[in-house]
Amino acid sequence: MARTVHDELRDRLAHARLGGSAEAREKVSASGKLLVRRRLELLFDEGWSFEDGLLARFDEGLPGDAVVTCFGRVDGRDVAVVANDFTVKAGTWGKRTFEKIVRTQEIADETGMPLVYLFDSAGARIDEQFESYAGRRAWGNIFYNQVQMSGRIPQVCALFGPSPAGSAYVPALCDYTVMVRGHATAYLGSPRLAEMVTGERVTLEEMGGAEMHCTTSGLGDCLVEDDEEAIAAIRVWLSYLPSDWRGSPPAVDARPPGSARTVEEVVPLSESEVYDVHELIDALVDEDSFFPYKELFAPELVTGFARLGGRSVGLVANQSVSRGGVIFPDSSDKAARFIWICNAYNIPLVFLVDIAGYMIGSEVERKGIIRHGAKMLFAVAESRVPRIAVLIRKAYGGGYLAMSGAPMRPDAVIALPTAKPALMGPDAAVNGIHYNRIQAIADPDERKRFIAEKQAEYAADIDVFKIANENAVEAVVPANHLRAELIERLHVYRRRPATGAARRQAITPV
């Protein structure tokens, strides 16, 4: 029987879905990575709705031009996906690759659905630069679109392998980036290029490895061990977000906290005693609902999504076990970006405040603590979603403002009985007030006794009930009632419109 055009189509589709050669597929699998279509199977609920451009450049031996662009459902919601196929010319970008990516971006934005980038690419093809680099229709359109879509639809990226040079800006422009340890890399110039230009000798992992980016540069938001864990992280991240900026985050059935300890048991009475704020979070939020953001980067500040009564919230919490929970330049940046994400997608913010202030000293001043600290203040003041500050213990100085203190106009400031709000702590205050007298005391023991006496007097004067008496907080609540108080207040505050200031463009600190 003669072959028909239908037979030809079936053969071409089947061959194109395989991607590259058998040898290329075997090499990818042998490296410990999943093939692109297996990643998609793990991401989507079941199958996917449709795929665009499968036969692009098929006749040139580059099926799909090394990228799969498709649409499916995650937890029942429509999601668009751009996924590199490393078996086709190492997933590089060609003259049809960017067309497919750009069209998928446009559809996602126009229809209001999250966009997931599954990246595993050796970058742009130099031999196709004249068709793809310059002009108004070029690789750069991808980045332009990412900026236009920012805050309109969630953009999430998983790096399974390389993302060099210009393509490294895709994860940087996404809301959330997952990186696979030992496989993912992102860098503007390779180690070989760096050695040619600067003489520096460095390994690929040191230059742009997953662990470095998740702990040091801050590019990576989540470090995982394999492809399966990366896909699972994306699914969890999306579960806290609406499909686009106009919607509300999906609600789930409420669960009681999973911690065996209560909030009162977790929080020490002494402000000098450290504790792990994760224990407080576990005692406060729905069981197993906390999902950290940039967990390995600037750990003195804990950020992440959780659920209270089945509803999404964003948590910003000082971590006293890490550098005393003081705010540094990196933690300022981390907080600002997380606050912007929550504000973009209608996720209320809860600040768990136990802060001595911003870090001081010449080293952090040279690193721009004022400039970076202003970024956090800016993000807090600019946010319009429901916002509650909970004074756990210390709430000193500029740190109090950065953590959404009352002058930053949150919907409410709630204090626990252990709260100690003040301009500064006893040590700094006594030194500032009594400096000359302290210096005049020659006897070391007498000086020590004097300082201790004055510190005790100052500390005794920091009283949560005094600020409550002045109506400087909305409520002082029993520690074990905090969860219920937050749930009820957020229920009310979600009713108001989240309208920002009237202007074309705020001048954000950098």
XYZ file of C-alpha atoms in Angstrom:
510
model
C 0.000 0.000 0.000
C 1.371 3.389 -0.968
C 2.346 5.696 1.830
C 0.070 8.691 2.298
C 0.648 12.138 3.636
C -0.960 10.929 6.879
C 1.704 8.252 7.220
C 4.392 10.830 6.559
C 2.972 13.101 9.275
C 2.833 10.296 11.839
C 6.444 9.384 11.141
C 7.647 12.968 11.352
C 5.797 13.644 14.607
C 7.103 10.458 16.201
C 10.661 11.185 15.103
C 10.488 14.837 16.229
C 9.242 13.850 19.688
C 12.334 11.723 20.151
C 14.478 14.840 19.855
C 18.103 14.238 18.956
C 19.913 11.070 18.024
C 19.855 7.893 20.085
C 23.465 8.573 21.013
C 22.610 12.085 22.234
C 19.691 10.787 24.295
C 21.814 8.093 25.856
C 24.495 10.631 26.746
C 21.977 12.857 28.533
C 20.539 9.938 30.481
C 24.002 8.666 31.395
C 24.852 12.058 32.885
C 22.048 11.657 35.424
C 19.639 14.069 33.762
C 16.129 13.386 32.495
C 15.119 13.804 28.872
C 13.017 16.890 28.262
C 9.741 15.063 27.677
C 10.134 13.098 30.879
C 10.502 16.398 32.728
C 7.265 17.577 31.167
C 5.482 14.395 32.215
C 6.506 15.073 35.811
C 5.449 18.719 35.647
C 1.981 18.322 34.140
C -0.925 16.605 35.844
C -1.249 14.202 32.916
C -0.116 14.671 29.355
C -0.332 18.191 27.977
C -2.858 20.127 25.981
C -0.865 20.984 22.873
C 2.598 21.778 21.553
C 3.737 24.478 19.132
C 6.489 24.270 16.535
C 7.271 20.560 16.913
C 8.247 20.252 13.253
C 10.249 23.490 13.077
C 13.576 22.820 11.301
C 12.780 19.115 11.087
C 14.143 18.962 7.551
C 17.442 20.390 8.802
C 17.878 17.679 11.410
C 17.007 20.029 14.282
C 13.535 18.919 15.407
C 11.736 21.752 17.190
C 14.934 23.795 16.866
C 16.024 22.358 20.234
C 13.122 23.710 22.286
C 9.737 22.312 23.312
C 7.012 24.939 23.738
C 3.761 23.551 25.063
C 0.768 24.039 27.345
C -0.706 21.814 30.029
C -2.149 21.784 33.539
C -0.509 21.834 36.942
C -2.909 21.144 39.816
C -5.734 21.691 37.351
C -4.565 25.151 36.241
C -3.282 26.066 32.773
C 0.484 26.603 32.526
C 2.755 27.471 29.592
C 6.189 25.852 29.314
C 9.426 26.546 27.454
C 11.792 23.566 27.735
C 15.200 23.140 26.104
C 15.983 19.791 24.483
C 19.659 19.169 25.178
C 19.692 16.195 22.788
C 19.314 18.600 19.855
C 22.549 20.508 19.378
C 23.004 20.833 23.174
C 19.753 22.770 23.502
C 21.256 25.833 21.839
C 19.183 28.777 20.658
C 18.712 29.061 16.904
C 16.762 31.280 14.542
C 13.460 29.462 15.216
C 14.110 28.830 18.915
C 13.588 32.426 19.931
C 10.473 32.689 17.748
C 8.909 29.768 19.589
C 9.896 31.100 23.002
C 8.624 34.602 22.272
C 5.278 33.309 20.987
C 4.820 31.180 24.094
C 5.555 34.206 26.270
C 2.959 36.238 24.390
C 0.289 33.570 24.772
C 0.985 33.161 28.492
C 0.766 36.892 29.096
C -2.310 37.430 26.926
C -4.218 34.566 28.533
C -2.999 35.082 32.101
C -1.212 31.831 32.884
C 2.092 31.062 34.646
C 5.136 30.474 32.463
C 7.676 27.794 33.380
C 11.152 27.724 31.816
C 12.919 24.344 31.954
C 16.425 25.394 30.925
C 19.245 23.147 29.788
C 21.065 24.952 27.003
C 24.601 25.654 25.837
C 23.458 29.148 24.812
C 22.942 30.940 21.530
C 24.388 29.586 18.262
C 27.152 31.821 17.055
C 26.794 30.504 13.513
C 23.194 31.824 13.385
C 23.846 35.196 14.964
C 23.113 37.209 11.831
C 19.576 35.816 11.634
C 18.932 36.050 15.383
C 21.046 38.626 17.201
C 20.445 42.077 15.738
C 17.229 43.712 14.634
C 13.805 44.059 16.213
C 13.047 40.330 15.967
C 15.908 38.678 17.794
C 16.994 36.698 20.844
C 16.750 39.842 22.967
C 12.966 39.827 22.572
C 12.910 37.045 25.173
C 14.320 39.311 27.866
C 12.172 42.259 26.826
C 9.071 40.131 27.192
C 10.160 38.829 30.574
C 10.338 42.386 31.868
C 6.929 43.288 30.422
C 5.388 40.191 32.018
C 7.086 40.697 35.375
C 4.485 40.931 38.116
C 1.707 40.100 35.652
C 2.138 36.332 35.483
C 4.367 34.072 37.590
C 7.604 33.199 35.798
C 9.520 30.235 37.185
C 12.777 28.716 35.972
C 14.488 25.412 36.653
C 18.122 25.067 35.589
C 19.005 21.449 34.856
C 22.249 22.187 33.032
C 24.112 25.143 31.544
C 22.677 28.596 30.941
C 25.631 30.671 29.724
C 26.113 34.219 28.484
C 22.892 35.989 27.502
C 20.673 33.031 28.353
C 21.745 33.436 32.001
C 19.428 36.428 32.187
C 16.332 34.224 31.833
C 16.651 32.815 35.370
C 17.729 36.237 36.658
C 14.534 37.815 35.307
C 12.245 35.092 36.659
C 10.405 35.283 39.966
C 11.864 31.993 41.189
C 14.831 29.900 40.077
C 15.560 26.286 41.013
C 19.064 24.913 40.376
C 20.187 21.264 40.323
C 23.391 20.664 42.258
C 26.284 19.385 40.152
C 24.508 20.041 36.843
C 23.142 23.592 36.705
C 25.483 26.434 35.819
C 24.975 30.072 34.891
C 27.705 32.516 33.922
C 28.316 35.399 31.533
C 31.762 34.157 30.560
C 33.081 30.601 30.755
C 36.208 29.729 32.768
C 38.126 29.455 29.508
C 36.996 32.918 28.426
C 37.735 34.351 31.868
C 41.278 33.020 31.710
C 41.768 34.528 28.249
C 40.464 37.945 29.292
C 41.530 38.305 32.933
C 44.076 35.530 33.501
C 41.914 34.064 36.267
C 41.875 30.288 36.559
C 38.642 28.992 38.019
C 36.516 25.860 37.783
C 33.088 25.817 36.195
C 31.485 25.137 39.576
C 33.343 28.061 41.163
C 32.436 30.346 38.294
C 28.723 29.623 38.088
C 27.710 26.412 39.838
C 24.354 25.819 41.486
C 25.680 25.816 45.041
C 27.587 29.051 44.538
C 24.546 30.809 43.099
C 22.220 29.567 45.863
C 24.554 30.478 48.728
C 26.677 33.397 47.533
C 25.451 35.294 44.458
C 21.748 34.923 45.255
C 20.789 34.083 41.663
C 19.420 30.687 42.707
C 16.435 30.534 45.048
C 16.311 26.788 45.653
C 19.081 24.171 45.507
C 17.945 20.615 44.704
C 19.676 17.304 44.155
C 18.089 16.051 40.925
C 15.630 16.785 38.136
C 12.678 15.180 39.927
C 13.165 17.388 42.980
C 13.407 20.469 40.756
C 10.068 19.716 39.101
C 8.458 19.038 42.487
C 9.721 22.404 43.784
C 8.166 24.219 40.824
C 4.814 22.547 41.416
C 4.857 23.515 45.097
C 5.899 27.110 44.349
C 3.070 27.552 41.857
C 0.540 26.181 44.355
C 0.879 29.342 46.474
C 0.331 31.748 43.564
C -2.610 32.881 41.450
C -2.455 32.319 37.708
C -1.920 36.038 37.163
C -1.779 39.312 39.059
C -5.533 39.895 38.937
C -6.431 36.657 40.722
C -6.279 35.433 44.287
C -3.969 32.638 45.428
C -5.757 29.273 45.579
C -7.085 28.240 48.988
C -6.774 24.715 50.367
C -8.187 22.936 53.394
C -6.809 24.378 56.613
C -4.535 22.231 58.753
C -3.444 22.790 62.373
C 0.249 23.446 63.038
C 2.401 20.343 63.066
C 4.691 21.437 65.894
C 4.476 19.716 69.277
C 5.497 23.023 70.917
C 3.341 26.125 71.259
C 4.387 29.648 70.318
C 4.725 30.498 74.017
C 7.040 27.540 74.535
C 9.202 28.405 71.531
C 9.855 32.111 72.189
C 12.391 32.706 75.015
C 11.539 35.333 77.608
C 15.057 36.788 77.490
C 15.835 38.918 74.459
C 19.466 37.758 74.539
C 18.601 34.069 74.212
C 18.692 32.838 70.626
C 16.157 30.452 69.107
C 15.428 29.002 65.679
C 12.640 31.022 64.079
C 11.708 27.967 62.009
C 10.358 26.474 65.242
C 8.152 29.529 65.691
C 6.959 29.259 62.095
C 6.142 25.563 62.553
C 4.115 26.389 65.665
C 2.227 29.120 63.823
C 1.368 28.030 60.270
C -0.566 25.120 58.774
C 1.330 21.842 59.070
C 4.053 21.265 56.439
C 3.044 24.410 54.566
C 6.211 26.520 54.906
C 8.139 26.726 51.640
C 11.375 28.735 51.962
C 12.638 31.322 49.499
C 16.437 31.698 49.164
C 16.929 29.423 52.168
C 20.722 29.193 51.743
C 21.289 32.873 50.922
C 21.473 35.502 53.714
C 20.089 33.071 56.339
C 19.859 35.813 58.993
C 16.502 36.614 57.402
C 14.004 33.837 56.713
C 11.531 34.337 53.869
C 9.016 31.998 52.297
C 5.437 31.073 51.602
C 3.177 29.344 54.105
C -0.525 28.898 54.773
C -2.607 30.219 57.613
C -6.045 28.641 57.739
C -5.510 27.266 54.219
C -4.687 30.669 52.682
C -1.319 31.736 51.244
C 0.859 34.191 53.165
C 4.400 35.435 52.745
C 6.588 35.323 55.852
C 9.559 37.604 56.582
C 11.266 36.643 59.850
C 14.458 37.563 61.689
C 16.611 34.520 62.470
C 18.483 35.074 65.732
C 20.588 31.911 65.404
C 22.247 33.349 62.287
C 24.334 36.490 62.897
C 21.822 37.571 65.534
C 19.150 38.171 62.921
C 20.670 41.564 62.079
C 19.967 42.896 58.580
C 22.897 42.893 56.123
C 23.036 44.102 52.491
C 22.217 40.639 51.105
C 19.316 40.097 53.491
C 17.934 43.514 52.501
C 17.975 42.484 48.835
C 16.453 39.108 49.655
C 13.625 40.687 51.615
C 12.887 43.338 48.994
C 12.587 40.827 46.171
C 10.360 38.508 48.186
C 8.108 41.395 49.254
C 7.792 42.494 45.615
C 6.745 38.958 44.620
C 4.065 38.849 47.314
C 2.824 42.322 46.461
C 2.643 41.448 42.757
C 0.522 38.338 43.268
C -1.866 39.351 46.069
C -0.165 37.384 48.828
C -0.492 38.971 52.305
C 2.702 39.585 54.264
C 3.399 38.678 57.885
C 6.593 39.996 59.488
C 7.918 38.153 62.544
C 9.991 40.878 64.190
C 12.941 40.150 66.467
C 15.483 42.634 65.231
C 18.336 44.589 66.792
C 18.661 46.685 63.630
C 20.806 46.971 60.538
C 24.414 45.815 60.753
C 26.903 48.606 61.385
C 30.634 48.988 60.726
C 32.979 50.052 57.952
C 32.774 46.733 56.118
C 29.008 46.827 55.577
C 29.104 50.560 54.852
C 31.528 49.876 51.988
C 29.186 47.142 50.766
C 26.351 49.652 50.626
C 24.221 48.812 53.664
C 22.427 52.160 53.370
C 21.686 51.675 49.694
C 20.603 48.045 50.087
C 18.740 48.780 53.310
C 16.785 51.491 51.514
C 15.678 48.867 49.001
C 14.010 46.861 51.762
C 12.371 49.970 53.223
C 11.161 50.865 49.743
C 9.623 47.441 49.151
C 7.833 47.471 52.511
C 6.404 50.971 52.073
C 5.414 50.286 48.466
C 3.499 47.062 49.183
C -0.277 47.265 49.117
C -1.279 43.726 50.005
C -2.471 43.049 53.581
C 0.531 43.463 55.863
C 0.898 42.625 59.556
C 3.962 43.088 61.770
C 4.235 40.834 64.818
C 6.617 42.090 67.508
C 8.089 38.896 68.924
C 10.895 40.360 71.059
C 13.397 43.065 69.996
C 12.153 45.790 67.657
C 14.951 48.360 67.527
C 15.648 51.369 65.349
C 15.742 51.191 61.572
C 15.353 47.429 61.702
C 11.896 47.925 63.203
C 10.941 50.094 60.246
C 12.388 47.635 57.712
C 10.318 44.895 59.318
C 7.117 46.867 58.671
C 6.886 48.782 61.936
C 3.956 51.105 62.590
C 5.346 54.181 60.738
C 5.461 52.054 57.561
C 1.653 51.852 57.744
C 0.948 48.131 57.955
C -2.640 47.062 58.467
C -1.710 46.135 62.019
C 1.142 45.848 64.469
C 0.565 43.023 66.926
C 2.779 42.531 69.942
C 3.420 39.462 72.055
C 3.938 40.014 75.801
C 7.659 39.398 75.174
C 7.953 42.372 72.765
C 10.649 44.985 73.476
C 10.204 47.933 71.070
C 12.727 50.755 71.436
C 14.901 53.117 69.448
C 17.923 51.029 70.450
C 18.879 48.231 72.800
C 20.180 48.696 76.359
C 23.867 48.273 75.424
C 23.913 50.955 72.733
C 21.551 53.281 74.595
C 23.550 53.308 77.830
C 26.782 53.841 75.917
C 25.227 56.758 74.043
C 23.550 58.407 77.024
C 26.275 57.921 79.643
C 29.422 57.798 77.497
C 31.252 60.665 79.215
C 30.408 59.434 82.706
C 31.470 55.880 81.825
C 34.820 57.138 80.532
C 35.327 59.118 83.718
C 35.108 56.022 85.953
C 38.663 54.806 86.409
C 38.000 51.619 88.348
C 37.103 48.787 85.905
C 34.851 46.976 88.398
C 32.984 50.141 89.306
C 32.581 50.980 85.612
C 31.188 47.511 84.951
C 28.710 47.821 87.836
C 27.584 51.245 86.643
C 26.986 50.021 83.081
C 25.065 46.960 84.291
C 22.893 49.107 86.591
C 22.027 51.579 83.853
C 21.356 48.804 81.330
C 18.971 47.153 83.785
C 17.169 50.466 84.336
C 16.863 51.062 80.605
C 15.660 47.499 79.910
C 13.040 47.762 82.641
C 11.680 50.863 80.955
C 11.107 48.994 77.652
C 7.614 47.710 78.287
C 5.092 46.414 75.760
C 2.262 47.684 77.919
C 3.557 51.247 77.681
C 3.321 51.228 73.895
C -0.096 49.597 74.157
C -1.124 52.369 76.534
C -0.027 54.905 73.905
C -2.043 53.015 71.249
C 1.162 52.386 69.265
C 0.100 48.817 68.497
C -3.247 47.439 67.431
C -3.155 44.639 69.993
C -1.081 42.761 72.525
C -2.108 39.122 72.218
C -1.307 35.979 74.186
C 1.377 34.040 72.333
C -0.786 30.969 71.838
C -3.595 33.083 70.374
C -1.353 34.602 67.693
C -2.314 32.142 64.941
C -6.053 32.713 65.390
C -5.520 36.474 65.568
C -3.587 36.506 62.279
C -6.140 34.345 60.473
C -9.037 36.582 61.508
C -7.245 39.830 60.764
C -6.101 38.677 57.323
C -9.679 37.606 56.587
C -10.743 41.221 57.176
C -7.781 42.982 55.555
C -8.113 40.976 52.329
C -11.357 42.854 51.685
C -9.721 46.197 50.972
C -8.449 47.100 47.482
C -4.684 46.922 46.970
C -4.224 50.229 45.156
C -0.746 51.671 44.738
C 0.368 55.285 44.599
C -0.522 57.184 41.423
C 2.658 57.597 39.373
C 4.370 56.334 36.239
C 7.495 54.885 37.831
C 8.921 54.748 41.323
C 12.693 55.273 41.513
C 13.760 52.059 43.197
C 17.047 52.033 45.164
C 19.593 49.696 43.588
